[in-house]
Structure formats: C-alpha cells, structure tokens
PDB file of C-alpha atoms and ligand atoms in Angstrom:
ATOM      1  CA  MET A   1      20.345 -20.718 -41.958  1.00 79.00           C
ATOM      2  CA  ALA A   2      22.668 -23.116 -40.156  1.00 86.00           C
ATOM      3  CA  PRO A   3      25.550 -21.465 -38.252  1.00 87.00           C
ATOM      4  CA  THR A   4      29.106 -22.097 -39.407  1.00 92.00           C
ATOM      5  CA  PRO A   5      31.099 -24.516 -37.207  1.00 93.00           C
ATOM      6  CA  GLU A   6      33.141 -21.504 -35.968  1.00 94.00           C
ATOM      7  CA  ARG A   7      29.993 -19.607 -35.053  1.00 94.00           C
ATOM      8  CA  PHE A   8      28.552 -22.603 -33.238  1.00 94.00           C
ATOM      9  CA  ALA A   9      31.835 -23.143 -31.366  1.00 96.00           C
ATOM     10  CA  LYS A  10      31.757 -19.498 -30.260  1.00 96.00           C
ATOM     11  CA  ILE A  11      28.166 -19.847 -29.047  1.00 97.00           C
ATOM     12  CA  MET A  12      29.096 -22.940 -27.023  1.00 97.00           C
ATOM     13  CA  ARG A  13      32.179 -21.221 -25.592  1.00 97.00           C
ATOM     14  CA  VAL A  14      30.182 -18.174 -24.501  1.00 98.00           C
ATOM     15  CA  LEU A  15      27.340 -20.228 -23.022  1.00 98.00           C
ATOM     16  CA  SER A  16      29.769 -22.434 -21.121  1.00 98.00           C
ATOM     17  CA  HIS A  17      31.044 -19.280 -19.367  1.00 98.00           C
ATOM     18  CA  ARG A  18      27.608 -17.825 -18.579  1.00 98.00           C
ATOM     19  CA  GLN A  19      26.978 -17.270 -14.862  1.00 98.00           C
ATOM     20  CA  PRO A  20      23.279 -17.831 -14.111  1.00 98.00           C
ATOM     21  CA  THR A  21      23.935 -16.927 -10.470  1.00 98.00           C
ATOM     22  CA  LEU A  22      25.241 -13.422 -11.194  1.00 98.00           C
ATOM     23  CA  THR A  23      22.964 -10.607 -12.262  1.00 98.00           C
ATOM     24  CA  VAL A  24      22.185  -6.901 -12.021  1.00 98.00           C
ATOM     25  CA  LEU A  25      18.994  -5.037 -11.237  1.00 98.00           C
ATOM     26  CA  MET A  26      18.814  -1.563 -12.782  1.00 96.00           C
ATOM     27  CA  ASP A  27      16.399   0.455 -10.682  1.00 95.00           C
ATOM     28  CA  GLU A  28      15.026   3.167 -12.968  1.00 93.00           C
ATOM     29  CA  VAL A  29      18.346   3.743 -14.729  1.00 93.00           C
ATOM     30  CA  ASN A  30      16.984   6.160 -17.291  1.00 87.00           C
ATOM     31  CA  LYS A  31      19.739   7.070 -19.730  1.00 89.00           C
ATOM     32  CA  PRO A  32      19.744   4.607 -22.636  1.00 89.00           C
ATOM     33  CA  HIS A  33      23.518   4.796 -23.122  1.00 92.00           C
ATOM     34  CA  ASN A  34      24.029   3.792 -19.483  1.00 94.00           C
ATOM     35  CA  LEU A  35      21.631   0.859 -19.817  1.00 94.00           C
ATOM     36  CA  SER A  36      23.466  -0.209 -22.956  1.00 94.00           C
ATOM     37  CA  ALA A  37      26.889   0.054 -21.367  1.00 95.00           C
ATOM     38  CA  ILE A  38      25.742  -2.016 -18.377  1.00 96.00           C
ATOM     39  CA  ILE A  39      24.308  -4.734 -20.637  1.00 96.00           C
ATOM     40  CA  ARG A  40      27.546  -4.811 -22.610  1.00 96.00           C
ATOM     41  CA  THR A  41      29.520  -5.315 -19.400  1.00 97.00           C
ATOM     42  CA  CYS A  42      27.047  -8.023 -18.335  1.00 98.00           C
ATOM     43  CA  ASP A  43      27.749  -9.861 -21.592  1.00 97.00           C
ATOM     44  CA  ALA A  44      31.516  -9.545 -21.090  1.00 97.00           C
ATOM     45  CA  VAL A  45      31.374 -10.870 -17.542  1.00 98.00           C
ATOM     46  CA  GLY A  46      28.944 -13.671 -18.368  1.00 98.00           C
ATOM     47  CA  VAL A  47      25.682 -12.499 -16.822  1.00 98.00           C
ATOM     48  CA  LEU A  48      22.937 -14.736 -18.218  1.00 98.00           C
ATOM     49  CA  GLU A  49      19.989 -12.434 -17.659  1.00 97.00           C
ATOM     50  CA  ALA A  50      19.658  -8.882 -16.285  1.00 97.00           C
ATOM     51  CA  HIS A  51      16.752  -7.212 -14.488  1.00 97.00           C
ATOM     52  CA  ALA A  52      15.356  -3.712 -14.698  1.00 95.00           C
ATOM     53  CA  VAL A  53      12.658  -1.485 -13.326  1.00 93.00           C
ATOM     54  CA  PRO A  54      11.883   0.839 -16.245  1.00 91.00           C
ATOM     55  CA  PRO A  55      12.026   4.526 -15.336  1.00 85.00           C
ATOM     56  CA  SER A  56       8.666   5.944 -14.381  1.00 76.00           C
ATOM     57  CA  LEU A  57       7.395   8.717 -16.583  1.00 50.00           C
ATOM     58  CA  GLY A  58       6.905  10.839 -13.493  1.00 46.00           C
ATOM     59  CA  LYS A  59      10.622  10.934 -12.847  1.00 51.00           C
ATOM     60  CA  SER A  60      11.874  11.404 -16.382  1.00 46.00           C
ATOM     61  CA  ALA A  61       9.323  11.975 -19.078  1.00 38.00           C
ATOM     62  CA  GLY A  62       9.890   9.993 -22.231  1.00 39.00           C
ATOM     63  CA  SER A  63      12.512   7.677 -20.867  1.00 44.00           C
ATOM     64  CA  LEU A  64      10.275   4.615 -20.822  1.00 44.00           C
ATOM     65  CA  ALA A  65      10.190   4.845 -24.600  1.00 43.00           C
ATOM     66  CA  SER A  66      13.962   5.093 -24.706  1.00 52.00           C
ATOM     67  CA  PHE A  67      14.220   1.994 -22.541  1.00 56.00           C
ATOM     68  CA  GLU A  68      12.592  -0.011 -25.297  1.00 56.00           C
ATOM     69  CA  GLY A  69      13.786   2.004 -28.237  1.00 50.00           C
ATOM     70  CA  HIS A  70      16.553   2.174 -30.742  1.00 44.00           C
ATOM     71  CA  THR A  71      19.082   4.096 -28.668  1.00 46.00           C
ATOM     72  CA  TYR A  72      19.325   1.250 -26.205  1.00 52.00           C
ATOM     73  CA  GLU A  73      19.806  -1.311 -28.949  1.00 55.00           C
ATOM     74  CA  ALA A  74      22.132   0.812 -31.042  1.00 49.00           C
ATOM     75  CA  THR A  75      24.627   1.554 -28.284  1.00 52.00           C
ATOM     76  CA  SER A  76      24.886  -1.851 -26.639  1.00 57.00           C
ATOM     77  CA  GLY A  77      27.089  -3.219 -29.420  1.00 60.00           C
ATOM     78  CA  SER A  78      24.470  -5.987 -29.966  1.00 75.00           C
ATOM     79  CA  ALA A  79      24.974  -7.226 -26.380  1.00 72.00           C
ATOM     80  CA  HIS A  80      21.229  -6.811 -25.748  1.00 77.00           C
ATOM     81  CA  LYS A  81      20.691  -9.805 -28.057  1.00 86.00           C
ATOM     82  CA  TRP A  82      22.669 -12.049 -25.738  1.00 94.00           C
ATOM     83  CA  VAL A  83      21.611 -10.689 -22.327  1.00 96.00           C
ATOM     84  CA  PRO A  84      17.819 -10.559 -21.988  1.00 94.00           C
ATOM     85  CA  VAL A  85      16.459  -7.994 -19.562  1.00 94.00           C
ATOM     86  CA  GLN A  86      13.576  -9.055 -17.345  1.00 95.00           C
ATOM     87  CA  ARG A  87      11.291  -6.202 -16.330  1.00 94.00           C
ATOM     88  CA  HIS A  88       9.834  -5.584 -12.881  1.00 94.00           C
ATOM     89  CA  ALA A  89       7.178  -3.205 -11.632  1.00 93.00           C
ATOM     90  CA  SER A  90       9.158  -1.778  -8.709  1.00 93.00           C
ATOM     91  CA  GLY A  91      12.541  -1.998  -7.042  1.00 95.00           C
ATOM     92  CA  LEU A  92      11.090  -3.578  -3.928  1.00 96.00           C
ATOM     93  CA  GLU A  93       9.134  -6.218  -5.861  1.00 96.00           C
ATOM     94  CA  ALA A  94      12.243  -7.075  -7.864  1.00 97.00           C
ATOM     95  CA  VAL A  95      14.460  -7.353  -4.789  1.00 98.00           C
ATOM     96  CA  ARG A  96      11.972  -9.725  -3.128  1.00 98.00           C
ATOM     97  CA  ALA A  97      11.554 -11.828  -6.284  1.00 98.00           C
ATOM     98  CA  LEU A  98      15.308 -12.214  -6.672  1.00 98.00           C
ATOM     99  CA  GLN A  99      15.761 -13.064  -2.994  1.00 98.00           C
ATOM    100  CA  GLU A 100      13.097 -15.756  -3.357  1.00 98.00           C
ATOM    101  CA  GLN A 101      15.163 -17.213  -6.200  1.00 98.00           C
ATOM    102  CA  GLY A 102      18.127 -17.443  -3.799  1.00 98.00           C
ATOM    103  CA  PHE A 103      20.077 -14.337  -4.801  1.00 98.00           C
ATOM    104  CA  GLN A 104      21.720 -12.096  -2.225  1.00 98.00           C
ATOM    105  CA  VAL A 105      20.898  -8.576  -3.357  1.00 98.00           C
ATOM    106  CA  LEU A 106      23.700  -6.057  -2.849  1.00 98.00           C
ATOM    107  CA  ALA A 107      22.506  -2.473  -3.228  1.00 98.00           C
ATOM    108  CA  THR A 108      25.038   0.101  -4.363  1.00 98.00           C
ATOM    109  CA  HIS A 109      23.971   2.546  -1.714  1.00 95.00           C
ATOM    110  CA  LEU A 110      25.605   4.683   0.958  1.00 92.00           C
ATOM    111  CA  SER A 111      24.157   3.871   4.395  1.00 90.00           C
ATOM    112  CA  GLN A 112      25.220   2.999   7.948  1.00 92.00           C
ATOM    113  CA  ARG A 113      25.690  -0.623   6.887  1.00 94.00           C
ATOM    114  CA  SER A 114      27.589  -0.011   3.635  1.00 95.00           C
ATOM    115  CA  VAL A 115      30.814  -1.927   3.124  1.00 97.00           C
ATOM    116  CA  ASP A 116      33.583  -1.684   0.531  1.00 98.00           C
ATOM    117  CA  TYR A 117      32.345  -3.612  -2.539  1.00 98.00           C
ATOM    118  CA  ARG A 118      35.478  -5.832  -2.400  1.00 98.00           C
ATOM    119  CA  GLU A 119      34.356  -7.262   0.952  1.00 98.00           C
ATOM    120  CA  ALA A 120      31.316  -8.971  -0.587  1.00 98.00           C
ATOM    121  CA  ASP A 121      31.367 -12.646  -1.611  1.00 98.00           C
ATOM    122  CA  TYR A 122      30.320 -12.719  -5.272  1.00 98.00           C
ATOM    123  CA  THR A 123      30.747 -16.472  -5.560  1.00 98.00           C
ATOM    124  CA  ARG A 124      27.322 -16.660  -3.864  1.00 98.00           C
ATOM    125  CA  PRO A 125      24.264 -16.153  -6.096  1.00 98.00           C
ATOM    126  CA  THR A 126      24.396 -12.359  -6.324  1.00 98.00           C
ATOM    127  CA  CYS A 127      22.383  -9.505  -7.764  1.00 98.00           C
ATOM    128  CA  VAL A 128      23.991  -6.062  -7.862  1.00 98.00           C
ATOM    129  CA  LEU A 129      21.317  -3.390  -7.468  1.00 98.00           C
ATOM    130  CA  LEU A 130      22.124  -0.177  -9.350  1.00 98.00           C
ATOM    131  CA  GLY A 131      20.329   3.132  -9.012  1.00 97.00           C
ATOM    132  CA  ALA A 132      19.107   5.935 -11.194  1.00 92.00           C
ATOM    133  CA  GLU A 133      21.533   8.652 -12.237  1.00 89.00           C
ATOM    134  CA  LYS A 134      19.729  11.374 -10.323  1.00 89.00           C
ATOM    135  CA  PHE A 135      18.029   9.588  -7.456  1.00 91.00           C
ATOM    136  CA  GLY A 136      20.206   6.537  -6.722  1.00 95.00           C
ATOM    137  CA  VAL A 137      18.715   3.280  -5.400  1.00 95.00           C
ATOM    138  CA  GLY A 138      15.284   3.756  -3.830  1.00 92.00           C
ATOM    139  CA  ASP A 139      15.284   3.659  -0.002  1.00 92.00           C
ATOM    140  CA  GLU A 140      12.802   0.764   0.210  1.00 94.00           C
ATOM    141  CA  ALA A 141      14.833  -1.426  -2.140  1.00 95.00           C
ATOM    142  CA  ALA A 142      18.113  -0.527  -0.416  1.00 95.00           C
ATOM    143  CA  GLU A 143      16.660  -1.454   2.983  1.00 96.00           C
ATOM    144  CA  ALA A 144      15.228  -4.732   1.691  1.00 97.00           C
ATOM    145  CA  ALA A 145      18.606  -5.654   0.142  1.00 98.00           C
ATOM    146  CA  ASP A 146      20.844  -8.150   1.922  1.00 98.00           C
ATOM    147  CA  GLY A 147      23.726  -5.707   1.977  1.00 97.00           C
ATOM    148  CA  ASN A 148      24.791  -2.237   0.868  1.00 97.00           C
ATOM    149  CA  ILE A 149      28.091  -1.807  -0.962  1.00 98.00           C
ATOM    150  CA  ILE A 150      30.066   1.220  -2.099  1.00 98.00           C
ATOM    151  CA  ILE A 151      33.114   1.890  -4.213  1.00 98.00           C
ATOM    152  CA  PRO A 152      35.270   4.151  -2.035  1.00 97.00           C
ATOM    153  CA  MET A 153      35.595   7.659  -3.480  1.00 96.00           C
ATOM    154  CA  PHE A 154      38.375  10.160  -2.722  1.00 96.00           C
ATOM    155  CA  GLY A 155      37.599  12.861  -5.266  1.00 96.00           C
ATOM    156  CA  MET A 156      35.642  16.079  -5.321  1.00 97.00           C
ATOM    157  CA  VAL A 157      32.690  14.390  -7.050  1.00 95.00           C
ATOM    158  CA  GLN A 158      30.561  12.116  -4.851  1.00 92.00           C
ATOM    159  CA  SER A 159      29.534   9.389  -7.274  1.00 96.00           C
ATOM    160  CA  LEU A 160      30.590   7.525 -10.403  1.00 97.00           C
ATOM    161  CA  ASN A 161      28.607   7.125 -13.588  1.00 97.00           C
ATOM    162  CA  VAL A 162      26.304   4.147 -12.999  1.00 97.00           C
ATOM    163  CA  SER A 163      27.775   2.099 -15.852  1.00 97.00           C
ATOM    164  CA  VAL A 164      31.288   2.653 -14.508  1.00 98.00           C
ATOM    165  CA  ALA A 165      30.162   1.548 -11.033  1.00 98.00           C
ATOM    166  CA  ALA A 166      28.507  -1.528 -12.566  1.00 98.00           C
ATOM    167  CA  ALA A 167      31.663  -2.483 -14.454  1.00 98.00           C
ATOM    168  CA  THR A 168      33.884  -2.002 -11.418  1.00 98.00           C
ATOM    169  CA  ILE A 169      31.730  -4.299  -9.292  1.00 98.00           C
ATOM    170  CA  LEU A 170      30.998  -6.902 -11.981  1.00 98.00           C
ATOM    171  CA  PHE A 171      34.679  -7.329 -12.779  1.00 98.00           C
ATOM    172  CA  GLU A 172      35.397  -7.859  -9.068  1.00 98.00           C
ATOM    173  CA  ALA A 173      32.696 -10.546  -9.194  1.00 98.00           C
ATOM    174  CA  GLN A 174      34.399 -12.018 -12.268  1.00 98.00           C
ATOM    175  CA  ARG A 175      37.797 -11.970 -10.475  1.00 98.00           C
ATOM    176  CA  GLN A 176      36.387 -13.851  -7.473  1.00 98.00           C
ATOM    177  CA  ARG A 177      34.529 -16.341  -9.654  1.00 98.00           C
ATOM    178  CA  LEU A 178      37.577 -17.011 -11.824  1.00 98.00           C
ATOM    179  CA  ALA A 179      39.603 -17.709  -8.662  1.00 98.00           C
ATOM    180  CA  ALA A 180      36.855 -20.070  -7.478  1.00 98.00           C
ATOM    181  CA  GLY A 181      36.894 -21.990 -10.792  1.00 98.00           C
ATOM    182  CA  MET A 182      33.386 -20.888 -11.722  1.00 98.00           C
ATOM    183  CA  TYR A 183      34.330 -20.216 -15.364  1.00 98.00           C
ATOM    184  CA  ALA A 184      36.164 -23.522 -15.723  1.00 97.00           C
ATOM    185  CA  ALA A 185      33.028 -25.636 -16.047  1.00 96.00           C
ATOM    186  CA  PRO A 186      29.567 -24.669 -17.341  1.00 97.00           C
ATOM    187  CA  GLN A 187      27.331 -23.196 -14.650  1.00 98.00           C
ATOM    188  CA  LEU A 188      24.216 -23.734 -16.778  1.00 98.00           C
ATOM    189  CA  ALA A 189      22.438 -27.065 -16.474  1.00 97.00           C
ATOM    190  CA  PRO A 190      23.079 -29.222 -19.599  1.00 97.00           C
ATOM    191  CA  GLU A 191      19.444 -28.945 -20.781  1.00 98.00           C
ATOM    192  CA  ALA A 192      19.419 -25.147 -20.417  1.00 97.00           C
ATOM    193  CA  LEU A 193      22.749 -24.873 -22.220  1.00 97.00           C
ATOM    194  CA  ALA A 194      21.523 -27.031 -25.098  1.00 97.00           C
ATOM    195  CA  ARG A 195      18.260 -25.064 -25.395  1.00 97.00           C
ATOM    196  CA  LEU A 196      20.062 -21.711 -25.437  1.00 97.00           C
ATOM    197  CA  ALA A 197      22.630 -22.993 -27.934  1.00 97.00           C
ATOM    198  CA  PHE A 198      19.782 -23.909 -30.281  1.00 95.00           C
ATOM    199  CA  GLU A 199      18.048 -20.540 -29.772  1.00 95.00           C
ATOM    200  CA  TRP A 200      21.262 -18.561 -30.345  1.00 95.00           C
ATOM    201  CA  ALA A 201      22.269 -20.643 -33.357  1.00 95.00           C
ATOM    202  CA  TYR A 202      18.821 -20.355 -35.015  1.00 93.00           C
ATOM    203  CA  PRO A 203      17.537 -16.890 -33.953  1.00 84.00           C
TER     204      PRO A 203
HETATM  205  N1  SAM B   1      22.567  11.274  -6.409  1.00 54.94           N
HETATM  206  C1  SAM B   1      22.620   9.849  -6.482  1.00 54.94           C
HETATM  207  C2  SAM B   1      22.617   9.248  -5.098  1.00 54.94           C
HETATM  208  O1  SAM B   1      22.493   9.994  -4.157  1.00 54.94           O
HETATM  209  O2  SAM B   1      22.703   8.015  -4.948  1.00 54.94           O
HETATM  210  C3  SAM B   1      23.839   9.457  -7.272  1.00 54.94           C
HETATM  211  C4  SAM B   1      23.549   8.320  -8.144  1.00 54.94           C
HETATM  212  S1  SAM B   1      24.943   7.726  -9.056  1.00 54.94           S
HETATM  213  C5  SAM B   1      25.240   8.937 -10.247  1.00 54.94           C
HETATM  214  C6  SAM B   1      24.110   6.478  -9.988  1.00 54.94           C
HETATM  215  C7  SAM B   1      24.331   5.076  -9.500  1.00 54.94           C
HETATM  216  O3  SAM B   1      25.681   4.706  -9.766  1.00 54.94           O
HETATM  217  C8  SAM B   1      24.139   4.808  -8.034  1.00 54.94           C
HETATM  218  O4  SAM B   1      22.784   4.651  -7.681  1.00 54.94           O
HETATM  219  C9  SAM B   1      24.934   3.528  -7.888  1.00 54.94           C
HETATM  220  O5  SAM B   1      24.184   2.453  -8.400  1.00 54.94           O
HETATM  221  C10 SAM B   1      26.128   3.781  -8.785  1.00 54.94           C
HETATM  222  N2  SAM B   1      27.280   4.377  -8.091  1.00 54.94           N
HETATM  223  C11 SAM B   1      27.844   5.565  -8.377  1.00 54.94           C
HETATM  224  N3  SAM B   1      28.895   5.799  -7.573  1.00 54.94           N
HETATM  225  C12 SAM B   1      29.001   4.719  -6.761  1.00 54.94           C
HETATM  226  C13 SAM B   1      29.901   4.349  -5.712  1.00 54.94           C
HETATM  227  N4  SAM B   1      30.902   5.128  -5.359  1.00 54.94           N
HETATM  228  N5  SAM B   1      29.704   3.169  -5.112  1.00 54.94           N
HETATM  229  C14 SAM B   1      28.702   2.346  -5.490  1.00 54.94           C
HETATM  230  N6  SAM B   1      27.822   2.644  -6.466  1.00 54.94           N
HETATM  231  C15 SAM B   1      27.971   3.810  -7.098  1.00 54.94           C
END
C-alpha cells in the first residue's frame, strides 16, 4: 500500500537526519530490554545502523535466543524496524572491521588511557563500544579501540546501566553534531537516501 503524503514526508525527514558516521557496537549486551533501549536511543539520535556481538551461551545461557526474540522487538518501541543491527562474531573482529570502514572506536572502559566522554570528538566517524552488564567491554576489544571513554561517577555505585551510559554518550554526540551543522543537510548519499526511502515506504 502506498504511504500517505504525511507518512512519506516523515520518512524523508527522518532519513535526512540519519548519521551514517555514528554508530554503537554492543559487545555481548545480554539483557533484551537494554538492547531495546539502546536501539531506541540510536533511532532518536539518528544512528543509521548499529552493531552487536550476540552474547555467547557460555556467559549467559539462553540470551542468544532473547537477542533475536520477541522481548527485544516488543520493548524497542518499534525502533528496531528503523535501526538494523549488524552482527559480528567477536568484539575484536567488530572493532577491526569498523576501523577499516574509517570509524574511530571509543570503548566505554576504565583504563589508564580513559578520558571524560565529553573530551571526544564525535563529529568524526565514531563507534561507541558498549559492554556487557556483568563483564563490561572485553579487554582485547578495549585495547584495540582508538580511545577509552568514561562518564565520571561520584556515587557509591561504580557503573551506570548500559542503556543509560549509551544515551548519555549518544546525546553528547548529537549535541556536537548539531553544533557542527551535521543535522542541517542529509549525511546519506542521495542514492542511499532514495533507496532507503523506498524500502521504508514499501516495507
Ligand atoms: N562490571 C562491569 C565492568 O567492570 O565494566 C560493569 C559494566 S556496566 C554495568 C555495563 C556497561 O555500561 C559498560 O560496559 C559500559 O559500556 C557502560 N557504562 C556503565 N557505566 C559507565 C560509565 N561510568 N562510563 C562509561 N560507560 C559506562
């Protein structure tokens, strides 16, 4: 069925704000509601495509099924339809693949080289690497990343919920990109924008 003119205008508006050079990599994030919340934030900020290493069954039995299952879809507020998630076999493989595509990978990880997340330049092609609830970002992936960032914490608890950390950092990226005029003109190439508009209009 053909979309209404209003629906088509909305699709064009959303696609013209998509940021193909901003993404996240979820490294074995295993709770479906956290995955969903991160995807929903990605949609709000304009992430075109997200990346994930599905949780290994060894670490959390049954969670691979949840990754693909109804819980994920039901709690993302339909955002999963608009932000495809590309799967990778391991955190390290994903980091290298994204770096080859020109992304700086910023691991949310406490280390000697960690800096306040607000010091990073998110106007560059950037992937924010997020870790599992229990284990955090894997050491190999954190070391291979171009930088390590943290949200400063002053409370009794040492870490934030992963979806809260993702939102905090992605909205800083949005703030910097708005200031740089990166939402003022489409970041997608005209052919890619037209193809996606067709796909979204005629699902
Ligand atoms: N025990 C884990 C560890 O040692 O890393 C805690 C993981 S935390 C609950 C889950 C994820 O949320 C982290 O891997 C990171 O991606 C993100 N996160 C939580 N608090 C953060 C902070 N203060 N700064 C940056 N990222 C944070």
